């Protein structure tokens, strides 16, 4: 009977798709370590095999564990995550321009990777227990839950990892019934902040001539005057809405509140983010503006993908990767190597396996009777989708380079352990889908 229950515990669709993606990843991590003389120059693939084996153990225990029991610990786990992110900011190791790793010697972990799952669990717990409180209070408290880890991660600074938390937040709040106007506020504020942050670099690097209205974002005094004016209009709208109960006052406060926040946040963004990170956000529009710098990665990646054609050049026969033209080719640009050596057909296989994972996650989400599990599955599906779309879009040159790995395939223990723990969580939710307790 126990054996039957253990076999029933596993979702073999999730397990099969995950393992196939991991195996593909190991093969192309190996390929990324082979140079033009067919000499293996690193042992990353061996480390990935070890991480893959341990990740399966992590997945097994996550599936075995009743995910509902974790609720009692979340009020300590989430503050523990924030404390670890704060510790990492000051005492972590620099990797790829960000102080985002902690560990001893060659051994280390990236707390912000595991933080995605902790954030999903904590937000799911909060959204479940606050279903009956006022919409406004529920949303703004949830927003604070988002801003705490995102702020600490941006201070590292790790823009790519921080950006993953935002779609998770938006999707989870949406399925929890948070009014669309509040989610639209977060989305518009985020987009406007990014635009305002990159405009000065866009002017100098792409347009290469002075644009009068961009002075608003380069002249600090002028910006402060605009911030003050927008703040007063926002305050007027809030007071008018509160006293007169007129709807147009709400929308005045809504619009000018977003503008005010974005103006202030873009100042912080310009201070925190490095120049190369800001350039990455705009160089995908025209990589030739900096072909040997920020545009190099996109140019070489597009060459690699294009040279793969339909069926690819063959395993270990890629030129861009083996001549070391692709930077970080075992992590951020693993899909470029795969497409170069397996072509469009290999890319389709990856697309199909990701589709299976996301579709299966949505089925688990639909079938569960537990609200906590429902929210968790929604958060995991949004994380999977965002990682896939951004990474693949990044290597194709249709999205900016943000340093987001391709889950399951990219080299790295932290991301692999974290996503396999999430697969175990999904199995735990599915196994207990009809249990209301």
PDB file of N, CA, C and O in Angstrom, residues 259-313:
ATOM      1  N   UNK A 259       3.158  58.627 -12.281  1.00  0.00           N
ATOM      2  CA  UNK A 259       4.225  59.479 -12.816  1.00  0.00           C
ATOM      3  C   UNK A 259       5.185  59.902 -11.707  1.00  0.00           C
ATOM      4  O   UNK A 259       6.413  59.852 -11.869  1.00  0.00           O
ATOM      5  N   UNK A 260       4.642  60.285 -10.557  1.00  0.00           N
ATOM      6  CA  UNK A 260       5.478  60.707  -9.430  1.00  0.00           C
ATOM      7  C   UNK A 260       6.382  59.571  -8.969  1.00  0.00           C
ATOM      8  O   UNK A 260       7.592  59.754  -8.790  1.00  0.00           O
ATOM      9  N   UNK A 261       5.788  58.398  -8.771  1.00  0.00           N
ATOM     10  CA  UNK A 261       6.578  57.247  -8.328  1.00  0.00           C
ATOM     11  C   UNK A 261       7.674  56.917  -9.328  1.00  0.00           C
ATOM     12  O   UNK A 261       8.832  56.664  -8.953  1.00  0.00           O
ATOM     13  N   UNK A 262       7.343  56.931 -10.618  1.00  0.00           N
ATOM     14  CA  UNK A 262       8.302  56.560 -11.653  1.00  0.00           C
ATOM     15  C   UNK A 262       9.454  57.545 -11.737  1.00  0.00           C
ATOM     16  O   UNK A 262      10.607  57.155 -11.947  1.00  0.00           O
ATOM     17  N   UNK A 263       9.148  58.819 -11.575  1.00  0.00           N
ATOM     18  CA  UNK A 263      10.204  59.832 -11.587  1.00  0.00           C
ATOM     19  C   UNK A 263      11.186  59.618 -10.441  1.00  0.00           C
ATOM     20  O   UNK A 263      12.408  59.694 -10.617  1.00  0.00           O
ATOM     21  N   UNK A 264      10.657  59.331  -9.253  1.00  0.00           N
ATOM     22  CA  UNK A 264      11.521  59.101  -8.089  1.00  0.00           C
ATOM     23  C   UNK A 264      12.281  57.784  -8.230  1.00  0.00           C
ATOM     24  O   UNK A 264      13.495  57.711  -7.978  1.00  0.00           O
ATOM     25  N   UNK A 265      11.576  56.733  -8.652  1.00  0.00           N
ATOM     26  CA  UNK A 265      12.209  55.418  -8.782  1.00  0.00           C
ATOM     27  C   UNK A 265      13.292  55.418  -9.861  1.00  0.00           C
ATOM     28  O   UNK A 265      14.299  54.715  -9.731  1.00  0.00           O
ATOM     29  N   UNK A 266      13.108  56.202 -10.922  1.00  0.00           N
ATOM     30  CA  UNK A 266      14.112  56.245 -11.986  1.00  0.00           C
ATOM     31  C   UNK A 266      15.406  56.906 -11.507  1.00  0.00           C
ATOM     32  O   UNK A 266      16.494  56.581 -12.000  1.00  0.00           O
ATOM     33  N   UNK A 267      15.288  57.835 -10.553  1.00  0.00           N
ATOM     34  CA  UNK A 267      16.488  58.428  -9.955  1.00  0.00           C
ATOM     35  C   UNK A 267      17.272  57.349  -9.216  1.00  0.00           C
ATOM     36  O   UNK A 267      18.488  57.213  -9.366  1.00  0.00           O
ATOM     37  N   UNK A 268      16.532  56.566  -8.410  1.00  0.00           N
ATOM     38  CA  UNK A 268      17.167  55.470  -7.675  1.00  0.00           C
ATOM     39  C   UNK A 268      17.748  54.435  -8.646  1.00  0.00           C
ATOM     40  O   UNK A 268      18.844  53.922  -8.433  1.00  0.00           O
ATOM     41  N   UNK A 269      17.017  54.148  -9.729  1.00  0.00           N
ATOM     42  CA  UNK A 269      17.491  53.187 -10.715  1.00  0.00           C
ATOM     43  C   UNK A 269      18.791  53.626 -11.357  1.00  0.00           C
ATOM     44  O   UNK A 269      19.702  52.816 -11.564  1.00  0.00           O
ATOM     45  N   UNK A 270      18.888  54.911 -11.672  1.00  0.00           N
ATOM     46  CA  UNK A 270      20.109  55.435 -12.269  1.00  0.00           C
ATOM     47  C   UNK A 270      21.298  55.370 -11.335  1.00  0.00           C
ATOM     48  O   UNK A 270      22.442  55.243 -11.770  1.00  0.00           O
ATOM     49  N   UNK A 271      21.034  55.452 -10.024  1.00  0.00           N
ATOM     50  CA  UNK A 271      22.110  55.379  -9.022  1.00  0.00           C
ATOM     51  C   UNK A 271      22.534  53.938  -8.756  1.00  0.00           C
ATOM     52  O   UNK A 271      23.716  53.642  -8.584  1.00  0.00           O
ATOM     53  N   UNK A 272      21.552  53.032  -8.669  1.00  0.00           N
ATOM     54  CA  UNK A 272      21.824  51.643  -8.275  1.00  0.00           C
ATOM     55  C   UNK A 272      22.362  50.809  -9.422  1.00  0.00           C
ATOM     56  O   UNK A 272      23.338  50.076  -9.273  1.00  0.00           O
ATOM     57  N   UNK A 273      21.716  50.898 -10.598  1.00  0.00           N
ATOM     58  CA  UNK A 273      22.114  50.061 -11.724  1.00  0.00           C
ATOM     59  C   UNK A 273      23.414  50.560 -12.349  1.00  0.00           C
ATOM     60  O   UNK A 273      23.667  51.763 -12.421  1.00  0.00           O
ATOM     61  N   UNK A 274      24.237  49.608 -12.774  1.00  0.00           N
ATOM     62  CA  UNK A 274      25.491  49.941 -13.441  1.00  0.00           C
ATOM     63  C   UNK A 274      25.202  50.399 -14.870  1.00  0.00           C
ATOM     64  O   UNK A 274      24.167  50.052 -15.454  1.00  0.00           O
ATOM     65  N   UNK A 275      26.143  51.138 -15.461  1.00  0.00           N
ATOM     66  CA  UNK A 275      25.960  51.639 -16.828  1.00  0.00           C
ATOM     67  C   UNK A 275      25.726  50.511 -17.820  1.00  0.00           C
ATOM     68  O   UNK A 275      24.892  50.619 -18.721  1.00  0.00           O
ATOM     69  N   UNK A 276      26.480  49.388 -17.659  1.00  0.00           N
ATOM     70  CA  UNK A 276      26.338  48.294 -18.612  1.00  0.00           C
ATOM     71  C   UNK A 276      24.962  47.645 -18.502  1.00  0.00           C
ATOM     72  O   UNK A 276      24.429  47.134 -19.503  1.00  0.00           O
ATOM     73  N   UNK A 277      24.362  47.663 -17.295  1.00  0.00           N
ATOM     74  CA  UNK A 277      23.025  47.100 -17.137  1.00  0.00           C
ATOM     75  C   UNK A 277      21.979  47.954 -17.839  1.00  0.00           C
ATOM     76  O   UNK A 277      21.038  47.429 -18.444  1.00  0.00           O
ATOM     77  N   UNK A 278      22.141  49.263 -17.734  1.00  0.00           N
ATOM     78  CA  UNK A 278      21.203  50.164 -18.414  1.00  0.00           C
ATOM     79  C   UNK A 278      21.363  50.049 -19.926  1.00  0.00           C
ATOM     80  O   UNK A 278      20.382  50.022 -20.677  1.00  0.00           O
ATOM     81  N   UNK A 279      22.605  49.927 -20.387  1.00  0.00           N
ATOM     82  CA  UNK A 279      22.848  49.779 -21.827  1.00  0.00           C
ATOM     83  C   UNK A 279      22.205  48.507 -22.364  1.00  0.00           C
ATOM     84  O   UNK A 279      21.704  48.471 -23.494  1.00  0.00           O
ATOM     85  N   UNK A 280      22.232  47.455 -21.552  1.00  0.00           N
ATOM     86  CA  UNK A 280      21.620  46.195 -21.981  1.00  0.00           C
ATOM     87  C   UNK A 280      20.127  46.347 -22.252  1.00  0.00           C
ATOM     88  O   UNK A 280      19.560  45.638 -23.084  1.00  0.00           O
ATOM     89  N   UNK A 281      19.485  47.261 -21.517  1.00  0.00           N
ATOM     90  CA  UNK A 281      18.037  47.444 -21.670  1.00  0.00           C
ATOM     91  C   UNK A 281      17.670  48.101 -22.994  1.00  0.00           C
ATOM     92  O   UNK A 281      16.549  47.984 -23.465  1.00  0.00           O
ATOM     93  N   UNK A 282      18.625  48.807 -23.602  1.00  0.00           N
ATOM     94  CA  UNK A 282      18.303  49.536 -24.828  1.00  0.00           C
ATOM     95  C   UNK A 282      19.050  49.033 -26.051  1.00  0.00           C
ATOM     96  O   UNK A 282      18.611  49.262 -27.177  1.00  0.00           O
ATOM     97  N   UNK A 283      20.165  48.321 -25.832  1.00  0.00           N
ATOM     98  CA  UNK A 283      21.008  47.973 -26.971  1.00  0.00           C
ATOM     99  C   UNK A 283      20.333  46.949 -27.887  1.00  0.00           C
ATOM    100  O   UNK A 283      20.698  46.816 -29.057  1.00  0.00           O
ATOM    101  N   UNK A 284      19.318  46.213 -27.366  1.00  0.00           N
ATOM    102  CA  UNK A 284      18.629  45.256 -28.233  1.00  0.00           C
ATOM    103  C   UNK A 284      17.862  45.964 -29.353  1.00  0.00           C
ATOM    104  O   UNK A 284      17.531  45.348 -30.376  1.00  0.00           O
ATOM    105  N   UNK A 285      17.573  47.270 -29.186  1.00  0.00           N
ATOM    106  CA  UNK A 285      16.920  48.031 -30.248  1.00  0.00           C
ATOM    107  C   UNK A 285      17.855  48.212 -31.444  1.00  0.00           C
ATOM    108  O   UNK A 285      17.421  48.208 -32.591  1.00  0.00           O
ATOM    109  N   UNK A 286      19.142  48.370 -31.138  1.00  0.00           N
ATOM    110  CA  UNK A 286      20.149  48.514 -32.194  1.00  0.00           C
ATOM    111  C   UNK A 286      21.497  48.051 -31.650  1.00  0.00           C
ATOM    112  O   UNK A 286      22.280  48.864 -31.150  1.00  0.00           O
ATOM    113  N   UNK A 287      21.792  46.743 -31.719  1.00  0.00           N
ATOM    114  CA  UNK A 287      23.052  46.219 -31.167  1.00  0.00           C
ATOM    115  C   UNK A 287      24.291  46.844 -31.795  1.00  0.00           C
ATOM    116  O   UNK A 287      25.349  46.871 -31.169  1.00  0.00           O
ATOM    117  N   UNK A 288      24.155  47.382 -33.026  1.00  0.00           N
ATOM    118  CA  UNK A 288      25.316  47.944 -33.709  1.00  0.00           C
ATOM    119  C   UNK A 288      25.789  49.262 -33.099  1.00  0.00           C
ATOM    120  O   UNK A 288      26.852  49.761 -33.462  1.00  0.00           O
ATOM    121  N   UNK A 289      25.012  49.826 -32.166  1.00  0.00           N
ATOM    122  CA  UNK A 289      25.468  51.046 -31.495  1.00  0.00           C
ATOM    123  C   UNK A 289      26.655  50.749 -30.584  1.00  0.00           C
ATOM    124  O   UNK A 289      27.429  51.645 -30.275  1.00  0.00           O
ATOM    125  N   UNK A 290      26.787  49.507 -30.155  1.00  0.00           N
ATOM    126  CA  UNK A 290      27.923  49.117 -29.312  1.00  0.00           C
ATOM    127  C   UNK A 290      28.282  47.659 -29.642  1.00  0.00           C
ATOM    128  O   UNK A 290      28.159  46.763 -28.807  1.00  0.00           O
ATOM    129  N   UNK A 291      28.750  47.405 -30.878  1.00  0.00           N
ATOM    130  CA  UNK A 291      28.933  46.023 -31.346  1.00  0.00           C
ATOM    131  C   UNK A 291      30.001  45.239 -30.599  1.00  0.00           C
ATOM    132  O   UNK A 291      29.944  44.008 -30.556  1.00  0.00           O
ATOM    133  N   UNK A 292      30.970  45.931 -30.005  1.00  0.00           N
ATOM    134  CA  UNK A 292      32.037  45.241 -29.279  1.00  0.00           C
ATOM    135  C   UNK A 292      31.836  45.277 -27.775  1.00  0.00           C
ATOM    136  O   UNK A 292      32.642  44.736 -27.020  1.00  0.00           O
ATOM    137  N   UNK A 293      30.750  45.922 -27.362  1.00  0.00           N
ATOM    138  CA  UNK A 293      30.452  46.018 -25.929  1.00  0.00           C
ATOM    139  C   UNK A 293      29.138  45.343 -25.599  1.00  0.00           C
ATOM    140  O   UNK A 293      28.981  44.130 -25.725  1.00  0.00           O
ATOM    141  N   UNK A 294      28.140  46.159 -25.217  1.00  0.00           N
ATOM    142  CA  UNK A 294      26.845  45.614 -24.804  1.00  0.00           C
ATOM    143  C   UNK A 294      26.115  44.898 -25.935  1.00  0.00           C
ATOM    144  O   UNK A 294      25.304  44.002 -25.685  1.00  0.00           O
ATOM    145  N   UNK A 295      26.384  45.277 -27.187  1.00  0.00           N
ATOM    146  CA  UNK A 295      25.709  44.638 -28.313  1.00  0.00           C
ATOM    147  C   UNK A 295      26.343  43.332 -28.758  1.00  0.00           C
ATOM    148  O   UNK A 295      25.748  42.591 -29.542  1.00  0.00           O
ATOM    149  N   UNK A 296      27.551  43.036 -28.259  1.00  0.00           N
ATOM    150  CA  UNK A 296      28.285  41.844 -28.700  1.00  0.00           C
ATOM    151  C   UNK A 296      27.497  40.560 -28.445  1.00  0.00           C
ATOM    152  O   UNK A 296      27.409  39.690 -29.317  1.00  0.00           O
ATOM    153  N   UNK A 297      26.955  40.427 -27.245  1.00  0.00           N
ATOM    154  CA  UNK A 297      26.244  39.192 -26.880  1.00  0.00           C
ATOM    155  C   UNK A 297      25.086  38.900 -27.826  1.00  0.00           C
ATOM    156  O   UNK A 297      24.914  37.767 -28.288  1.00  0.00           O
ATOM    157  N   UNK A 298      24.276  39.924 -28.089  1.00  0.00           N
ATOM    158  CA  UNK A 298      23.112  39.726 -28.962  1.00  0.00           C
ATOM    159  C   UNK A 298      23.545  39.388 -30.382  1.00  0.00           C
ATOM    160  O   UNK A 298      22.995  38.472 -31.014  1.00  0.00           O
ATOM    161  N   UNK A 299      24.535  40.094 -30.892  1.00  0.00           N
ATOM    162  CA  UNK A 299      25.003  39.860 -32.268  1.00  0.00           C
ATOM    163  C   UNK A 299      25.500  38.425 -32.428  1.00  0.00           C
ATOM    164  O   UNK A 299      25.108  37.709 -33.365  1.00  0.00           O
ATOM    165  N   UNK A 300      26.348  37.983 -31.516  1.00  0.00           N
ATOM    166  CA  UNK A 300      26.906  36.625 -31.616  1.00  0.00           C
ATOM    167  C   UNK A 300      25.834  35.560 -31.406  1.00  0.00           C
ATOM    168  O   UNK A 300      25.868  34.500 -32.036  1.00  0.00           O
ATOM    169  N   UNK A 301      24.897  35.829 -30.524  1.00  0.00           N
ATOM    170  CA  UNK A 301      23.819  34.872 -30.270  1.00  0.00           C
ATOM    171  C   UNK A 301      22.939  34.710 -31.500  1.00  0.00           C
ATOM    172  O   UNK A 301      22.574  33.579 -31.878  1.00  0.00           O
ATOM    173  N   UNK A 302      22.607  35.813 -32.155  1.00  0.00           N
ATOM    174  CA  UNK A 302      21.770  35.748 -33.357  1.00  0.00           C
ATOM    175  C   UNK A 302      22.499  35.030 -34.493  1.00  0.00           C
ATOM    176  O   UNK A 302      21.887  34.286 -35.272  1.00  0.00           O
ATOM    177  N   UNK A 303      23.806  35.229 -34.571  1.00  0.00           N
ATOM    178  CA  UNK A 303      24.592  34.513 -35.588  1.00  0.00           C
ATOM    179  C   UNK A 303      24.539  33.015 -35.320  1.00  0.00           C
ATOM    180  O   UNK A 303      24.358  32.202 -36.232  1.00  0.00           O
ATOM    181  N   UNK A 304      24.701  32.642 -34.044  1.00  0.00           N
ATOM    182  CA  UNK A 304      24.686  31.224 -33.662  1.00  0.00           C
ATOM    183  C   UNK A 304      23.341  30.579 -33.996  1.00  0.00           C
ATOM    184  O   UNK A 304      23.288  29.494 -34.597  1.00  0.00           O
ATOM    185  N   UNK A 305      22.256  31.245 -33.619  1.00  0.00           N
ATOM    186  CA  UNK A 305      20.919  30.689 -33.864  1.00  0.00           C
ATOM    187  C   UNK A 305      20.636  30.606 -35.359  1.00  0.00           C
ATOM    188  O   UNK A 305      20.121  29.597 -35.860  1.00  0.00           O
ATOM    189  N   UNK A 306      21.007  31.651 -36.090  1.00  0.00           N
ATOM    190  CA  UNK A 306      20.775  31.658 -37.537  1.00  0.00           C
ATOM    191  C   UNK A 306      21.574  30.592 -38.254  1.00  0.00           C
ATOM    192  O   UNK A 306      21.087  29.985 -39.222  1.00  0.00           O
ATOM    193  N   UNK A 307      22.800  30.322 -37.796  1.00  0.00           N
ATOM    194  CA  UNK A 307      23.644  29.332 -38.468  1.00  0.00           C
ATOM    195  C   UNK A 307      23.154  27.911 -38.255  1.00  0.00           C
ATOM    196  O   UNK A 307      23.552  26.991 -38.972  1.00  0.00           O
ATOM    197  N   UNK A 308      22.265  27.715 -37.260  1.00  0.00           N
ATOM    198  CA  UNK A 308      21.726  26.380 -36.995  1.00  0.00           C
ATOM    199  C   UNK A 308      20.739  25.918 -38.042  1.00  0.00           C
ATOM    200  O   UNK A 308      20.511  24.707 -38.195  1.00  0.00           O
ATOM    201  N   UNK A 309      20.119  26.870 -38.745  1.00  0.00           N
ATOM    202  CA  UNK A 309      19.131  26.548 -39.782  1.00  0.00           C
ATOM    203  C   UNK A 309      18.047  25.587 -39.248  1.00  0.00           C
ATOM    204  O   UNK A 309      17.611  25.733 -38.118  1.00  0.00           O
ATOM    205  N   UNK A 310      17.655  24.597 -40.039  1.00  0.00           N
ATOM    206  CA  UNK A 310      16.547  23.716 -39.658  1.00  0.00           C
ATOM    207  C   UNK A 310      16.994  22.597 -38.715  1.00  0.00           C
ATOM    208  O   UNK A 310      16.393  22.375 -37.660  1.00  0.00           O
ATOM    209  N   UNK A 311      18.072  21.912 -39.078  1.00  0.00           N
ATOM    210  CA  UNK A 311      18.485  20.741 -38.307  1.00  0.00           C
ATOM    211  C   UNK A 311      19.806  20.939 -37.558  1.00  0.00           C
ATOM    212  O   UNK A 311      20.281  20.027 -36.882  1.00  0.00           O
ATOM    213  N   UNK A 312      20.401  22.106 -37.652  1.00  0.00           N
ATOM    214  CA  UNK A 312      21.608  22.400 -36.893  1.00  0.00           C
ATOM    215  C   UNK A 312      22.881  21.894 -37.541  1.00  0.00           C
ATOM    216  O   UNK A 312      22.859  21.134 -38.520  1.00  0.00           O
ATOM    217  N   UNK A 313      24.017  22.297 -36.976  1.00  0.00           N
ATOM    218  CA  UNK A 313      25.326  21.910 -37.496  1.00  0.00           C
ATOM    219  C   UNK A 313      25.802  20.575 -36.935  1.00  0.00           C
ATOM    220  O   UNK A 313      26.807  20.034 -37.380  1.00  0.00           O
TER     221      UNK A 313
END
